[in-house]
Short mmCIF file of C-alpha atoms and ligand atoms in Angstrom, two decimals:
data_model
loop_
_atom_site.label_atom_id
_atom_site.label_comp_id
_atom_site.label_asym_id
_atom_site.label_seq_id
_atom_site.Cartn_x
_atom_site.Cartn_y
_atom_site.Cartn_z
CA UNK N 1 -25.92 -16.85 0.19
CA UNK N 2 -23.84 -16.47 3.16
CA UNK N 3 -20.05 -17.37 2.78
CA UNK N 4 -18.59 -19.80 5.21
CA UNK N 5 -15.41 -18.36 6.72
CA UNK N 6 -12.76 -20.10 4.66
CA UNK N 7 -10.04 -21.14 7.00
CA UNK N 8 -7.10 -18.70 6.52
CA UNK N 9 -4.29 -21.20 6.06
CA UNK N 10 -0.80 -20.12 6.78
CA UNK N 11 1.51 -18.37 5.78
CA UNK N 12 -0.38 -15.34 6.85
CA UNK N 13 0.39 -12.02 8.36
CA UNK N 14 1.53 -12.07 11.94
CA UNK N 15 3.03 -15.78 11.42
CA UNK N 16 5.67 -16.22 13.91
CA UNK N 17 8.19 -17.59 11.45
CA UNK N 18 7.77 -14.74 9.06
CA UNK N 19 10.02 -11.71 9.78
CA UNK N 20 8.76 -9.14 7.35
CA UNK N 21 11.15 -6.55 8.46
CA UNK N 22 14.10 -8.96 7.79
CA UNK N 23 12.77 -9.64 4.25
CA UNK N 24 12.65 -6.06 3.52
CA UNK N 25 16.25 -5.65 4.82
CA UNK N 26 17.52 -8.54 2.75
CA UNK N 27 16.17 -6.90 -0.44
CA UNK N 28 17.85 -3.80 0.52
CA UNK N 29 21.10 -5.55 0.89
CA UNK N 30 20.68 -7.40 -2.46
CA UNK N 31 19.77 -4.12 -4.18
CA UNK N 32 22.45 -2.18 -2.51
CA UNK N 33 25.08 -4.69 -4.07
CA UNK N 34 23.41 -4.42 -7.48
CA UNK N 35 23.62 -0.62 -7.35
CA UNK N 36 27.00 -0.47 -5.55
CA UNK N 37 25.74 1.68 -2.87
CA UNK N 38 28.38 2.83 -0.19
CA UNK N 39 28.18 0.91 2.95
CA UNK N 40 27.56 3.95 5.17
CA UNK N 41 24.16 4.67 3.09
CA UNK N 42 23.13 1.08 3.90
CA UNK N 43 23.98 1.40 7.35
CA UNK N 44 21.86 4.65 7.69
CA UNK N 45 18.87 3.00 5.81
CA UNK N 46 18.87 -0.08 7.77
CA UNK N 47 17.05 1.33 10.63
CA UNK N 48 14.26 3.98 10.86
CA UNK N 49 15.09 7.50 12.07
CA UNK N 50 12.26 7.53 14.64
CA UNK N 51 9.98 4.71 16.25
CA UNK N 52 7.04 6.36 17.91
CA UNK N 53 4.77 4.15 20.36
CA UNK N 54 1.87 5.75 21.93
CA UNK N 55 -0.77 4.09 24.40
CA UNK N 56 -3.98 6.14 24.76
CA UNK N 57 -7.26 5.38 26.39
CA UNK N 58 -10.70 5.72 24.85
CA UNK N 59 -14.13 5.48 26.42
CA UNK N 60 -16.19 2.90 24.65
CA UNK N 61 -19.91 3.07 24.02
CA UNK N 62 -20.54 0.72 26.92
CA UNK N 63 -18.72 2.95 29.24
CA UNK N 64 -15.54 0.76 29.63
CA UNK N 65 -12.11 2.49 28.96
CA UNK N 66 -9.91 0.56 26.61
CA UNK N 67 -6.33 1.30 26.20
CA UNK N 68 -4.87 1.23 22.42
CA UNK N 69 -1.44 0.96 21.13
CA UNK N 70 -0.67 3.16 18.36
CA UNK N 71 2.70 3.20 16.10
CA UNK N 72 4.39 5.71 13.88
CA UNK N 73 7.69 4.84 12.44
CA UNK N 74 9.39 7.56 10.64
CA UNK N 75 11.96 5.78 8.44
CA UNK N 76 13.78 8.49 6.19
CA UNK N 77 13.20 12.12 5.52
CA UNK N 78 16.18 12.90 3.26
CA UNK N 79 14.20 13.67 0.08
CA UNK N 80 11.06 15.32 1.99
CA UNK N 81 8.67 14.79 4.76
CA UNK N 82 7.84 11.42 6.23
CA UNK N 83 5.14 9.86 4.20
CA UNK N 84 2.98 6.91 4.41
CA UNK N 85 -0.33 5.11 5.41
CA UNK N 86 -1.94 4.49 8.75
CA UNK N 87 -3.10 0.83 9.29
CA UNK N 88 -6.06 -0.41 11.66
CA UNK N 89 -5.64 -4.23 11.88
CA UNK N 90 -5.39 -6.57 14.83
CA UNK N 91 -1.96 -7.71 13.62
CA UNK N 92 -0.18 -4.59 13.37
CA UNK N 93 3.30 -4.70 15.01
CA UNK N 94 6.36 -2.48 15.13
CA UNK N 95 8.38 -4.83 13.11
CA UNK N 96 5.80 -4.90 10.35
CA UNK N 97 5.37 -1.06 10.41
CA UNK N 98 9.05 -0.61 10.30
CA UNK N 99 9.02 -2.83 6.97
CA UNK N 100 6.17 -1.03 5.62
CA UNK N 101 7.91 2.54 6.44
CA UNK N 102 11.22 1.50 4.67
CA UNK N 103 9.20 0.58 1.61
CA UNK N 104 7.61 4.05 1.56
CA UNK N 105 11.04 5.60 1.39
CA UNK N 106 11.94 3.42 -1.56
CA UNK N 107 8.57 4.05 -3.25
CA UNK N 108 8.81 7.86 -2.99
CA UNK N 109 12.55 7.88 -4.40
CA UNK N 110 11.48 5.51 -7.08
CA UNK N 111 8.73 7.76 -8.16
CA UNK N 112 10.93 10.90 -7.76
CA UNK N 113 8.65 12.48 -5.13
CA UNK N 114 9.76 15.04 -2.58
CA UNK N 115 8.84 12.64 0.25
CA UNK N 116 10.63 10.31 2.54
CA UNK N 117 9.02 7.21 4.09
CA UNK N 118 6.78 6.49 7.11
CA UNK N 119 4.02 4.25 8.34
CA UNK N 120 1.78 3.86 11.22
CA UNK N 121 -1.36 2.26 12.77
CA UNK N 122 -3.10 0.85 15.70
CA UNK N 123 -3.36 -2.77 16.65
CA UNK N 124 -7.20 -3.43 16.88
CA UNK N 125 -9.86 -4.61 14.68
CA UNK N 126 -11.78 -1.70 13.22
CA UNK N 127 -14.75 -4.11 12.29
CA UNK N 128 -15.25 -4.71 15.98
CA UNK N 129 -16.16 -1.13 17.14
CA UNK N 130 -18.86 1.21 16.10
CA UNK N 131 -18.29 4.37 13.94
CA UNK N 132 -18.50 6.65 16.98
CA UNK N 133 -15.75 4.42 18.61
CA UNK N 134 -13.66 4.46 15.46
CA UNK N 135 -13.92 8.22 15.36
CA UNK N 136 -12.69 8.75 19.00
CA UNK N 137 -9.95 6.16 18.59
CA UNK N 138 -8.69 8.24 15.43
CA UNK N 139 -9.03 11.59 17.16
CA UNK N 140 -7.45 10.35 20.39
CA UNK N 141 -4.51 8.61 18.20
CA UNK N 142 -3.85 11.80 16.36
CA UNK N 143 -3.88 13.83 19.65
CA UNK N 144 -1.40 11.56 21.06
CA UNK N 145 0.89 11.69 18.03
CA UNK N 146 0.79 15.46 18.41
CA UNK N 147 3.66 17.29 16.88
CA UNK N 148 5.11 14.01 15.61
CA UNK N 149 2.94 14.67 12.50
CA UNK N 150 2.58 17.67 10.21
CA UNK N 151 2.27 18.98 6.61
CA UNK N 152 5.78 19.75 6.35
CA UNK N 153 6.99 16.79 8.75
CA UNK N 154 5.09 13.67 8.52
CA UNK N 155 1.97 13.16 6.41
CA UNK N 156 -0.27 10.05 6.99
CA UNK N 157 -2.61 8.62 4.49
CA UNK N 158 -5.02 5.67 4.28
CA UNK N 159 -3.98 2.04 4.36
CA UNK N 160 -5.66 -1.17 5.39
CA UNK N 161 -8.56 -0.69 7.70
CA UNK N 162 -8.65 3.20 7.32
CA UNK N 163 -10.15 5.41 4.42
CA UNK N 164 -11.05 8.97 3.54
CA UNK N 165 -13.33 9.34 6.63
CA UNK N 166 -10.51 8.40 8.93
CA UNK N 167 -8.19 11.02 7.27
CA UNK N 168 -11.04 13.62 7.63
CA UNK N 169 -11.12 12.99 11.44
CA UNK N 170 -7.32 13.11 11.65
CA UNK N 171 -7.15 16.40 9.70
CA UNK N 172 -9.80 17.93 11.89
CA UNK N 173 -8.19 16.91 15.10
CA UNK N 174 -4.90 18.34 13.94
CA UNK N 175 -6.19 21.49 12.70
CA UNK N 176 -8.04 21.86 16.01
CA UNK N 177 -4.66 21.47 17.87
CA UNK N 178 -2.80 24.18 15.86
CA UNK N 179 -4.79 27.20 16.69
CA UNK N 180 -7.31 29.23 14.62
CA UNK N 181 -4.68 31.24 12.57
CA UNK N 182 -3.19 28.16 11.19
CA UNK N 183 -6.18 26.01 10.69
CA UNK N 184 -6.53 26.47 6.92
CA UNK N 185 -2.99 26.07 6.08
CA UNK N 186 -2.60 22.54 7.61
CA UNK N 187 -5.02 20.60 5.33
CA UNK N 188 -1.88 18.84 3.87
CA UNK N 189 -1.22 17.05 7.29
CA UNK N 190 -2.87 14.07 5.74
CA UNK N 191 -3.67 12.96 2.23
CA UNK N 192 -6.42 10.52 0.85
CA UNK N 193 -9.04 12.98 2.34
CA UNK N 194 -12.53 13.04 0.95
CA UNK N 195 -12.56 15.62 -2.04
CA UNK N 196 -14.96 17.71 -0.09
CA UNK N 197 -12.62 18.02 2.90
CA UNK N 198 -9.60 19.05 0.63
CA UNK N 199 -8.61 15.82 -1.03
CA UNK N 200 -8.06 15.40 -4.74
CA UNK N 201 -10.13 13.85 -7.42
CA UNK N 202 -8.57 10.38 -8.38
CA UNK N 203 -6.98 9.73 -5.03
CA UNK N 204 -9.49 6.97 -3.95
CA UNK N 205 -8.85 4.95 -7.06
CA UNK N 206 -5.21 6.02 -7.58
CA UNK N 207 -3.34 2.90 -6.20
CA UNK N 208 -5.56 0.54 -8.36
CA UNK N 209 -5.23 3.07 -11.34
CA UNK N 210 -1.41 2.99 -10.97
CA UNK N 211 -1.46 -0.67 -10.77
CA UNK N 212 -3.41 -0.79 -13.97
CA UNK N 213 -0.92 1.46 -15.66
CA UNK N 214 1.81 -0.86 -14.75
CA UNK N 215 -0.26 -4.05 -16.04
CA UNK N 216 -0.84 -2.15 -19.39
CA UNK N 217 2.90 -1.55 -19.78
CA UNK N 218 3.56 -5.18 -18.80
CA UNK N 219 1.09 -6.29 -21.54
CA UNK N 220 2.56 -3.98 -24.20
CA UNK N 221 6.06 -5.37 -23.47
CA UNK N 222 4.85 -8.95 -23.59
CA UNK N 223 2.39 -8.40 -26.51
CA UNK N 224 -0.28 -9.73 -24.15
CA UNK N 225 -3.78 -9.15 -25.14
CA UNK N 226 -5.73 -7.80 -22.08
CA UNK N 227 -9.13 -7.78 -23.50
CA UNK N 228 -10.81 -11.20 -22.89
CA UNK N 229 -8.26 -12.14 -20.26
CA UNK N 230 -8.94 -13.14 -16.63
CA UNK N 231 -7.79 -12.20 -13.06
CA UNK N 232 -8.23 -13.36 -9.48
CA UNK N 233 -8.07 -10.67 -6.62
CA UNK N 234 -7.25 -11.30 -2.98
CA UNK N 235 -8.47 -8.23 -0.97
CA UNK N 236 -11.49 -6.42 -2.26
CA UNK N 237 -10.93 -3.02 -0.36
CA UNK N 238 -9.63 0.21 -1.85
CA UNK N 239 -6.85 -1.27 -3.91
CA UNK N 240 -8.36 -4.63 -5.02
CA UNK N 241 -11.81 -3.28 -5.86
CA UNK N 242 -10.48 -0.27 -7.90
CA UNK N 243 -8.24 -2.51 -9.84
CA UNK N 244 -10.86 -4.89 -10.67
CA UNK N 245 -13.30 -1.97 -11.48
CA UNK N 246 -10.66 -0.28 -13.89
CA UNK N 247 -9.55 -3.44 -15.61
CA UNK N 248 -13.07 -4.65 -16.26
CA UNK N 249 -13.35 -1.53 -18.52
CA UNK N 250 -10.47 -2.93 -20.48
CA UNK N 251 -12.08 -6.27 -20.92
CA UNK N 252 -10.42 -8.18 -17.93
CA UNK N 253 -12.90 -10.27 -16.05
CA UNK N 254 -12.39 -11.06 -12.22
CA UNK N 255 -13.38 -14.64 -11.79
CA UNK N 256 -12.30 -15.18 -8.15
CA UNK N 257 -12.01 -12.85 -5.34
CA UNK N 258 -11.21 -13.05 -1.35
CA UNK N 259 -11.17 -11.08 1.49
CA UNK N 260 -11.09 -11.58 5.42
CA UNK N 261 -14.38 -13.35 5.32
CA UNK N 262 -13.68 -15.90 2.73
CA UNK N 263 -13.35 -16.65 -0.93
CA UNK N 264 -15.84 -16.55 -3.97
CA UNK N 265 -15.57 -17.82 -7.56
CA UNK N 266 -17.66 -17.10 -10.65
CA UNK N 267 -16.29 -18.36 -13.94
CA UNK N 268 -18.50 -15.97 -15.89
CA UNK N 269 -16.77 -12.91 -14.18
CA UNK N 270 -17.91 -10.95 -11.14
CA UNK N 271 -19.54 -7.41 -12.00
CA UNK N 272 -16.81 -5.56 -10.20
CA UNK N 273 -18.87 -2.34 -9.77
CA UNK N 274 -21.54 -4.24 -8.02
CA UNK N 275 -19.32 -6.10 -5.69
CA UNK N 276 -17.62 -2.89 -4.88
CA UNK N 277 -20.96 -1.42 -4.03
CA UNK N 278 -21.63 -4.48 -1.82
CA UNK N 279 -18.31 -4.22 0.03
CA UNK N 280 -18.95 -0.53 0.45
CA UNK N 281 -22.42 -1.16 2.13
CA UNK N 282 -21.48 -4.41 3.95
CA UNK N 283 -17.80 -4.07 4.80
CA UNK N 284 -16.86 -7.28 3.05
CA UNK N 285 -17.67 -9.73 0.16
CA UNK N 286 -19.58 -11.97 2.50
CA UNK N 287 -23.26 -12.34 1.29
CA UNK N 288 -22.58 -11.15 -2.34
CA UNK N 289 -25.10 -13.24 -4.30
CA UNK N 290 -23.18 -13.59 -7.52
CA UNK N 291 -20.61 -16.37 -6.80
CA UNK N 292 -19.74 -19.77 -5.35
CA UNK N 293 -17.91 -20.04 -1.92
CA UNK N 294 -14.49 -21.66 -2.21
CA UNK N 295 -11.74 -22.10 0.01
CA UNK N 296 -8.52 -20.27 0.18
CA UNK N 297 -6.56 -23.23 -1.30
CA UNK N 298 -9.10 -23.41 -4.06
CA UNK N 299 -8.84 -19.65 -4.66
CA UNK N 300 -4.94 -19.81 -5.14
CA UNK N 301 -5.21 -22.86 -7.62
CA UNK N 302 -7.77 -21.05 -9.78
CA UNK N 303 -6.51 -20.67 -13.43
CA UNK N 304 -6.20 -17.15 -14.49
CA UNK N 305 -4.11 -14.62 -16.42
CA UNK N 306 -3.37 -12.21 -13.71
CA UNK N 307 -3.30 -12.51 -9.81
CA UNK N 308 -3.71 -9.18 -7.92
CA UNK N 309 -2.71 -9.68 -4.27
CA UNK N 310 -4.43 -6.58 -2.70
CA UNK N 311 -4.75 -7.54 1.08
CA UNK N 312 -1.82 -8.16 3.34
CA UNK N 313 1.83 -9.22 3.42
CA UNK N 314 3.13 -12.84 3.05
CA UNK N 315 -0.06 -14.26 1.55
CA UNK N 316 2.25 -16.12 -1.19
CA UNK N 317 4.38 -18.56 0.42
CA UNK N 318 5.77 -21.82 -1.01
CA UNK N 319 2.39 -23.87 -1.20
CA UNK N 320 0.62 -20.77 -2.77
CA UNK N 321 3.45 -20.14 -5.24
CA UNK N 322 3.32 -23.79 -6.31
CA UNK N 323 -0.48 -23.67 -6.69
CA UNK N 324 -0.92 -20.42 -8.55
CA UNK N 325 -1.72 -20.88 -12.18
CA UNK N 326 -1.27 -17.30 -13.55
CA UNK N 327 1.15 -15.36 -15.98
CA UNK N 328 1.52 -12.18 -14.03
CA UNK N 329 1.42 -11.28 -10.42
CA UNK N 330 0.63 -7.62 -9.73
CA UNK N 331 1.23 -6.75 -6.26
CA UNK N 332 -1.20 -4.01 -5.09
CA UNK N 333 -0.54 -5.05 -1.62
CA UNK N 334 2.76 -4.45 0.25
CA UNK N 335 4.81 -7.61 0.73
CA UNK N 336 2.42 -10.18 -0.59
CA UNK N 337 5.00 -12.52 -1.87
CA UNK N 338 7.50 -14.10 0.47
CA UNK N 339 11.05 -14.53 -0.68
CA UNK N 340 10.63 -18.41 -0.91
CA UNK N 341 7.27 -17.92 -2.80
CA UNK N 342 9.01 -15.52 -5.28
CA UNK N 343 11.82 -17.86 -6.05
CA UNK N 344 9.39 -20.67 -6.98
CA UNK N 345 7.33 -18.10 -9.19
CA UNK N 346 10.39 -16.78 -10.90
CA UNK N 347 11.64 -20.39 -11.56
CA UNK N 348 8.11 -20.89 -13.06
CA UNK N 349 8.56 -17.92 -15.46
CA UNK N 350 5.77 -16.07 -13.67
CA UNK N 351 6.27 -12.32 -13.84
CA UNK N 352 6.03 -10.21 -10.83
CA UNK N 353 5.12 -6.41 -10.74
CA UNK N 354 6.72 -5.62 -7.32
CA UNK N 355 4.79 -3.61 -4.64
CA UNK N 356 7.41 -0.68 -4.44
CA UNK N 357 6.78 -0.06 -8.10
CA UNK N 358 3.32 -1.48 -8.67
CA UNK N 359 1.19 0.15 -5.88
CA UNK N 360 3.21 3.53 -5.98
CA UNK N 361 0.02 5.28 -7.69
CA UNK N 362 -1.18 5.89 -4.15
CA UNK N 363 1.52 7.88 -2.82
CA UNK N 364 2.03 9.57 -6.11
CA UNK N 365 -1.56 11.03 -6.14
CA UNK N 366 -1.20 11.77 -2.46
CA UNK N 367 1.56 14.01 -3.61
CA UNK N 368 -0.69 15.67 -6.05
CA UNK N 369 -3.07 16.32 -3.19
CA UNK N 370 -0.50 17.88 -1.06
CA UNK N 371 0.71 20.24 -3.75
CA UNK N 372 -3.02 21.26 -4.36
CA UNK N 373 -3.42 21.99 -0.78
CA UNK N 374 -0.27 23.98 -0.67
CA UNK N 375 -1.35 26.00 -3.71
CA UNK N 376 -5.19 26.09 -2.89
CA UNK N 377 -5.86 24.48 -6.24
CA UNK N 378 -8.17 21.69 -7.45
CA UNK N 379 -7.09 19.76 -10.54
CA UNK N 380 -9.41 17.88 -12.68
CA UNK N 381 -9.53 13.92 -12.41
CA UNK N 382 -8.23 13.93 -16.19
CA UNK N 383 -5.18 15.92 -15.09
CA UNK N 384 -4.53 13.71 -12.13
CA UNK N 385 -4.74 10.44 -14.23
CA UNK N 386 -2.60 11.90 -17.00
CA UNK N 387 0.22 12.86 -14.62
CA UNK N 388 -0.01 9.46 -12.93
CA UNK N 389 0.20 7.66 -16.18
CA UNK N 390 3.22 9.46 -17.22
CA UNK N 391 4.74 8.81 -13.85
CA UNK N 392 4.07 5.23 -13.54
CA UNK N 393 4.78 4.30 -17.18
CA UNK N 394 8.01 6.27 -17.15
CA UNK N 395 9.12 4.48 -13.81
CA UNK N 396 7.97 1.03 -15.27
CA UNK N 397 10.36 1.59 -18.25
CA UNK N 398 13.22 2.61 -15.91
CA UNK N 399 12.92 -0.50 -13.71
CA UNK N 400 12.55 -2.59 -16.80
CA UNK N 401 15.84 -1.11 -18.37
CA UNK N 402 17.54 -1.90 -15.36
CA UNK N 403 16.42 -5.50 -15.07
CA UNK N 404 17.82 -6.00 -18.52
CA UNK N 405 21.11 -4.19 -17.63
CA UNK N 406 21.76 -5.77 -14.31
CA UNK N 407 20.01 -9.12 -15.05
CA UNK N 408 18.33 -9.04 -11.56
CA UNK N 409 14.66 -9.32 -10.72
CA UNK N 410 12.30 -6.64 -11.06
CA UNK N 411 11.93 -6.16 -7.34
CA UNK N 412 15.58 -5.62 -6.90
CA UNK N 413 15.79 -3.48 -9.73
CA UNK N 414 13.05 -1.22 -8.33
CA UNK N 415 14.90 -1.21 -4.96
CA UNK N 416 18.13 -0.46 -6.66
CA UNK N 417 16.90 2.45 -8.48
CA UNK N 418 15.30 4.04 -5.52
CA UNK N 419 18.73 3.50 -3.63
CA UNK N 420 20.65 5.21 -6.35
CA UNK N 421 18.52 8.28 -5.98
CA UNK N 422 18.86 8.35 -2.20
CA UNK N 423 22.58 7.58 -2.12
CA UNK N 424 23.33 10.53 -4.70
CA UNK N 425 21.62 12.82 -2.18
CA UNK N 426 23.63 11.55 0.73
CA UNK N 427 26.75 11.87 -1.38
CA UNK N 428 26.14 15.55 -2.12
CA UNK N 429 24.86 16.61 1.38
CA UNK N 430 27.04 14.26 3.52
CA UNK N 431 26.48 13.58 7.27
CA UNK N 432 25.82 16.31 9.66
CA UNK N 433 27.83 17.54 11.44
P1 LIG C 1 -8.55 -1.87 2.66
O1 LIG C 1 -8.82 -1.89 4.08
O2 LIG C 1 -9.35 -1.05 1.90
O3 LIG C 1 -8.70 -3.37 2.07
C1 LIG C 1 -8.10 -4.39 2.67
C2 LIG C 1 -8.70 -5.77 1.95
O4 LIG C 1 -7.91 -7.02 2.53
C3 LIG C 1 -10.15 -6.04 2.62
O5 LIG C 1 -10.73 -6.59 1.53
C4 LIG C 1 -9.85 -7.15 3.62
O6 LIG C 1 -10.99 -7.96 3.94
C5 LIG C 1 -8.79 -7.82 3.19
N1 LIG C 1 -8.11 -8.67 4.17
C6 LIG C 1 -7.67 -8.41 5.27
N2 LIG C 1 -6.94 -9.33 5.91
C7 LIG C 1 -7.23 -10.41 5.10
C8 LIG C 1 -6.89 -11.79 5.34
N3 LIG C 1 -6.28 -12.22 6.39
N4 LIG C 1 -7.05 -12.48 4.18
C9 LIG C 1 -7.56 -12.06 3.10
N5 LIG C 1 -7.86 -10.79 2.81
C10 LIG C 1 -7.67 -10.05 3.87
O7 LIG C 1 -7.07 -1.65 2.33
P2 LIG C 1 -6.23 -1.01 1.07
O8 LIG C 1 -5.99 0.37 1.15
O9 LIG C 1 -7.05 -1.84 -0.10
O10 LIG C 1 -4.74 -1.74 1.28
C11 LIG C 1 -4.54 -3.12 0.70
C12 LIG C 1 -2.99 -3.28 0.59
O11 LIG C 1 -2.55 -2.37 -0.35
C13 LIG C 1 -2.18 -3.29 1.80
O12 LIG C 1 -1.18 -4.12 1.69
C14 LIG C 1 -1.74 -1.68 1.72
O13 LIG C 1 -0.64 -1.48 2.42
C15 LIG C 1 -1.57 -1.54 0.19
N6 LIG C 1 -1.44 -0.32 -0.27
C16 LIG C 1 -2.63 0.58 -0.25
C17 LIG C 1 -2.55 1.77 -0.73
C18 LIG C 1 -3.70 2.79 -0.61
O14 LIG C 1 -3.64 3.64 -1.24
N7 LIG C 1 -4.87 2.42 0.17
C19 LIG C 1 -1.28 2.27 -1.44
C20 LIG C 1 -0.33 1.39 -1.59
C21 LIG C 1 -0.51 0.03 -1.00
#
């Protein structure tokens, strides 16, 4: 069965009226008030330290030379090296990357990681080029970034449209730029590498695993029985598919899924493993035989217990917030809920596990990978999972306590906690000179 391309009705990423950077700035302002952060710290954090734009040529397989635009935004490195993913998507823009880079600063601080925040990407459609071209684009981008990245300075990782393979090419290119003597010591220039190339066990599923640890804490707090419950998932890539697979082991059935090709419904529940294998092989959920094609509107109106948005920002606007019939929104994606959507959902008593908390399992296990690279160690998957569980659940409870104490939303509490930690360090270190 082939799936008709469901029209991606607005709001959507790249929508002209949606200023993602301003949205994140407004959260920062609100959280700064809640946490009583000094104005000078807000001023520093309101803009990234560096915004790098590179234009680089790549010869395509048909002989034509195409020029690509790549970005790396380095938001803050007070707590440690800049850290954050690289996105390959046609709608990558400087402002969106700035928003995503700032969110990485909050995530690292929230999880007590010795990292700052960064984000980057290239504005193009990775589905529209061959694997050879993808490799050339990645290598040329890494070369163009040059010394702007490094294992002690700025450490990329996978995001939308990139994966372990992309990271292996980046690491290989970087290690060939530093000279033979240093080659082995720069493995930590990227995280999310394949395990055979110096990655860690447990990283590919880490963001989904972290999301599940948060959902487990939420269920415990609410005395909600996960076994026998239902979920809908938007985005069935790294984060969405791993979340669905891990939750399926806890008895949660995924009854609707969607990605850039369309949406599918199966009231009996999808076999998350098989659907993940299908996406791995074909690049999308299109053509998966076990479900009925539905529209994006039908997807958002599907009744379920949990919605895991795991695709892009600004997917839950006013219409979607009114249509959603769920108890919990677990934000695997960064920025999936618009502020207008959020206020409608909170008014309807729908709980939201906000991105900076809920999807921070990815950067946390990236930190474990970086530590293993530094020490030439390799930890077991159990060890990685156990450390992640402790970190995610502890942070969930810290955020939850702050929500009760300050009577603010979970999102603002998560931001406030992160800001408090960063502000404390600014206070100790003061401003140079
Ligand atoms: P991915 O490329 O593996 O998957 C992205 C998914 O989104 C795909 O299924 C794709 O089809 C879908 N998608 C793209 N455009 C869409 C559209 N217009 N409508 C519906 N679906 C669309 O990326 P990923 O790594 O799983 O990242 C997903 C989200 O999670 C992003 O917001 C990313 O920033 C966030 N995130 C990722 C990680 C990580 O470790 N990979 C960590 C934290 C947060």
